[in-house]
Tab-separated table of C-alpha atoms in Angstrom:
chain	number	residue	atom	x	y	z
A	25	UNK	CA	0.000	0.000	0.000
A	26	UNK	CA	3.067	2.329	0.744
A	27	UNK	CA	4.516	2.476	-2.634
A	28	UNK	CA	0.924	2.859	-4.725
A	29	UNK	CA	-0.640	5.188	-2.241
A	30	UNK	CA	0.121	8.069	-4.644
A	31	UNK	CA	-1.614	6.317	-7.504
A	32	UNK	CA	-5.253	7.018	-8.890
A	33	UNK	CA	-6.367	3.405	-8.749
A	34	UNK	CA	-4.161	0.671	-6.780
A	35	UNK	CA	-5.511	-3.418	-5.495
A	36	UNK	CA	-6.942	-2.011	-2.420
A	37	UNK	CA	-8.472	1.271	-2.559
A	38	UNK	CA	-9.016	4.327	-4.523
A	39	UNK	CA	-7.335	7.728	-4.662
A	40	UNK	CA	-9.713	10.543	-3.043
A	41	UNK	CA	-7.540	13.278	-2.901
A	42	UNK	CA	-3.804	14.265	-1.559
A	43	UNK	CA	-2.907	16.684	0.256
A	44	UNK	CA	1.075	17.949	1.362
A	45	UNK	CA	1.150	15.643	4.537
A	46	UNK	CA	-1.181	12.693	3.113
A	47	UNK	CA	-2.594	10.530	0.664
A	48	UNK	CA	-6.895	9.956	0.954
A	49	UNK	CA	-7.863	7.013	-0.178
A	50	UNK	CA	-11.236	5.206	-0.729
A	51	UNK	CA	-11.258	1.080	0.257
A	52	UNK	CA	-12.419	-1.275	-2.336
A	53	UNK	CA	-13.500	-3.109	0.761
A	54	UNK	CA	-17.343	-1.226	1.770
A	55	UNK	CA	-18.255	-3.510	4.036
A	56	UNK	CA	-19.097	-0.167	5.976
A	57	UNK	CA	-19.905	2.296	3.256
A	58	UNK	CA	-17.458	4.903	3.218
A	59	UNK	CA	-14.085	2.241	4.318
A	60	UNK	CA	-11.236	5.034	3.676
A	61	UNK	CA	-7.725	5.427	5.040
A	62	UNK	CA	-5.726	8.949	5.179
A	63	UNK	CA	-1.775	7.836	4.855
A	64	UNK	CA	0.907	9.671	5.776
A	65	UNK	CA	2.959	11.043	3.139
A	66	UNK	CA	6.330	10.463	5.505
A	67	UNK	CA	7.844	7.182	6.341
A	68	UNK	CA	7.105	7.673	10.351
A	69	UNK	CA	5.488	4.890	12.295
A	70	UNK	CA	3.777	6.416	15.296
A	71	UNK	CA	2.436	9.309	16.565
A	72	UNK	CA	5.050	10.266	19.009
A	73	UNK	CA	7.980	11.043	15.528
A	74	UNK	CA	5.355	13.920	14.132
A	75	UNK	CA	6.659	17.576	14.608
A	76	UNK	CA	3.687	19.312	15.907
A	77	UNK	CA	3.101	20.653	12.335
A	78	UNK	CA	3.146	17.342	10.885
A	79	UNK	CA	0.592	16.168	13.417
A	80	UNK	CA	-1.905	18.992	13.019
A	81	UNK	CA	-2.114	18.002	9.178
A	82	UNK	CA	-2.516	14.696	9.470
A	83	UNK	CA	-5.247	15.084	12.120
A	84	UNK	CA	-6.450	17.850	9.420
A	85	UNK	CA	-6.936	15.351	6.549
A	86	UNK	CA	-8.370	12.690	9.272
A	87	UNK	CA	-11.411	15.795	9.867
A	88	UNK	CA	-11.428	16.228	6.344
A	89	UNK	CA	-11.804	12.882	5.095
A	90	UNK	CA	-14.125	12.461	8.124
A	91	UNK	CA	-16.267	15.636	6.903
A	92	UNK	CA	-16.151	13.804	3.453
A	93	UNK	CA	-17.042	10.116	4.353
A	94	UNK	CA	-20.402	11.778	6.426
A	95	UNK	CA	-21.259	13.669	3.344
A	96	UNK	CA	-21.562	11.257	0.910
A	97	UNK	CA	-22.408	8.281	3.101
A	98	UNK	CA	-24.465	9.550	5.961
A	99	UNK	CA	-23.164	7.263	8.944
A	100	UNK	CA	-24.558	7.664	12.218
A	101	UNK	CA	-20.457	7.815	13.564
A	102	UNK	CA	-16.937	6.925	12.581
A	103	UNK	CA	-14.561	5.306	14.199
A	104	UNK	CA	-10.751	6.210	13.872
A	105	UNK	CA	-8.464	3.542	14.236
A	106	UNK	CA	-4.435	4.700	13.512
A	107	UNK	CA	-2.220	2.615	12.916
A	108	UNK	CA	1.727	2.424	12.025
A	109	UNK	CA	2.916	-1.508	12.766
A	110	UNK	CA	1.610	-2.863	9.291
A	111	UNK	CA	3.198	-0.778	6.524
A	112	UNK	CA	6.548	2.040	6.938
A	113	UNK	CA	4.181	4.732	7.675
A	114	UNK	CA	1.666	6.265	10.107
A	115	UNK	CA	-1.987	6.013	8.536
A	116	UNK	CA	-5.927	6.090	10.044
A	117	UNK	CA	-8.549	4.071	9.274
A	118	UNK	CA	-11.987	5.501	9.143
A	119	UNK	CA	-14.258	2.831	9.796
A	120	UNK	CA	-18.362	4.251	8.962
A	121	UNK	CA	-20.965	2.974	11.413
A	122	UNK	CA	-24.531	3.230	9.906
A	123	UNK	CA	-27.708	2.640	11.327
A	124	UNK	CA	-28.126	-1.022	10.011
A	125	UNK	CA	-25.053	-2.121	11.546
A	126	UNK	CA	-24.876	-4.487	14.923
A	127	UNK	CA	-24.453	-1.885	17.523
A	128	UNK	CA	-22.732	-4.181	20.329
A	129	UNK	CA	-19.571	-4.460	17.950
A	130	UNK	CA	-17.681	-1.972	16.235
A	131	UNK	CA	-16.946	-2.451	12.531
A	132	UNK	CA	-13.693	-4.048	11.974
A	133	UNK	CA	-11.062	-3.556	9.242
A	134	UNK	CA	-11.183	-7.110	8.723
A	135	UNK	CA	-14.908	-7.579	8.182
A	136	UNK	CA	-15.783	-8.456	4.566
A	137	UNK	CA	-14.391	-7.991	2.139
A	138	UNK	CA	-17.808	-6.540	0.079
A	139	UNK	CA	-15.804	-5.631	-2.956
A	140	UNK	CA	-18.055	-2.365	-4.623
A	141	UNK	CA	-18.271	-2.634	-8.305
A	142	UNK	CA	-15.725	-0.600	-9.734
A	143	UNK	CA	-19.011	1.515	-11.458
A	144	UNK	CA	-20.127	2.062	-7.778
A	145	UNK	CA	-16.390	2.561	-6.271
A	146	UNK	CA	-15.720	5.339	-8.932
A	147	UNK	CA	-18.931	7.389	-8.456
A	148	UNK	CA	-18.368	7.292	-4.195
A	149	UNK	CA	-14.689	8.190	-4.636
A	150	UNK	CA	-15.832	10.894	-7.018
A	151	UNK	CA	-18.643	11.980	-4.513
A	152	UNK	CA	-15.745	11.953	-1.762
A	153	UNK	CA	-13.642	14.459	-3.805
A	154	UNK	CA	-16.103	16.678	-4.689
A	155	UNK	CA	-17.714	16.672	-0.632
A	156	UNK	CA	-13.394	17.324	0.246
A	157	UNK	CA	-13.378	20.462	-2.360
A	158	UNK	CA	-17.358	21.399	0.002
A	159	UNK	CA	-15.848	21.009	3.596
């Protein structure tokens, strides 16, 4: 995922929109509508290695992205889950609740995978973009 994050389309998600301190990306997995990551542009691994400027844009694009996701999906939450073990840099999922889903669990990044048709996946990321350029 770290050397494709940059890229329009890659196996696992789409690009949303970039920004100087990340990369927004749709999932291909929707197994809660709206599945998207924001990924650190720099090769850090936790929180801790930010500068305080490189902190307050990454929570930036996490609000944005956020702002985005409710937008064009309409969950009743989000949950944030960061992350910076599984690939060389720091990166959040946002994980949409929505008002069909069991609400004695929280959604998981491994539930699914519900693969959207790429029809579907294209019009959502394009939906995500435009609610970015709104918020």
């Amino acid at each position: 995922m770290c050397s494709d994050a940059h890229l329009p389309t890659n196996a696992h998600s789409l690009l949303v929109n970039q920004t100087p301190t990340s990369f927004v990306r749709l999932a291909r997995n929707q197994a809660h509508a709206g599945y998207s990551l924001v990924i650190l542009r720099e090769h850090v691994t936790d929180l801790t290695d930010l500068t305080p400027a490189q902190l307050a844009g990454f929570w930036t694009d996490v609000q944005h992205a956020s702002r985005a996701i409710q937008e064009t999906f309409a969950p009743k939450k989000i949950d944030y889950l960061v992350m910076g073990h599984r690939m060389p840099h720091l990166h959040c999922h946002l994980l949409p609740q929505h008002a069909h889903d069991d609400p004695r669990r929280n959604p998981d990044i491994s539930d699914g995978p519900a693969i959207a048709e790429p029809t579907e996946l294209n019009r959502a990321a394009r939906a995500m973009a435009s609610a970015w350029e709104r918020t």
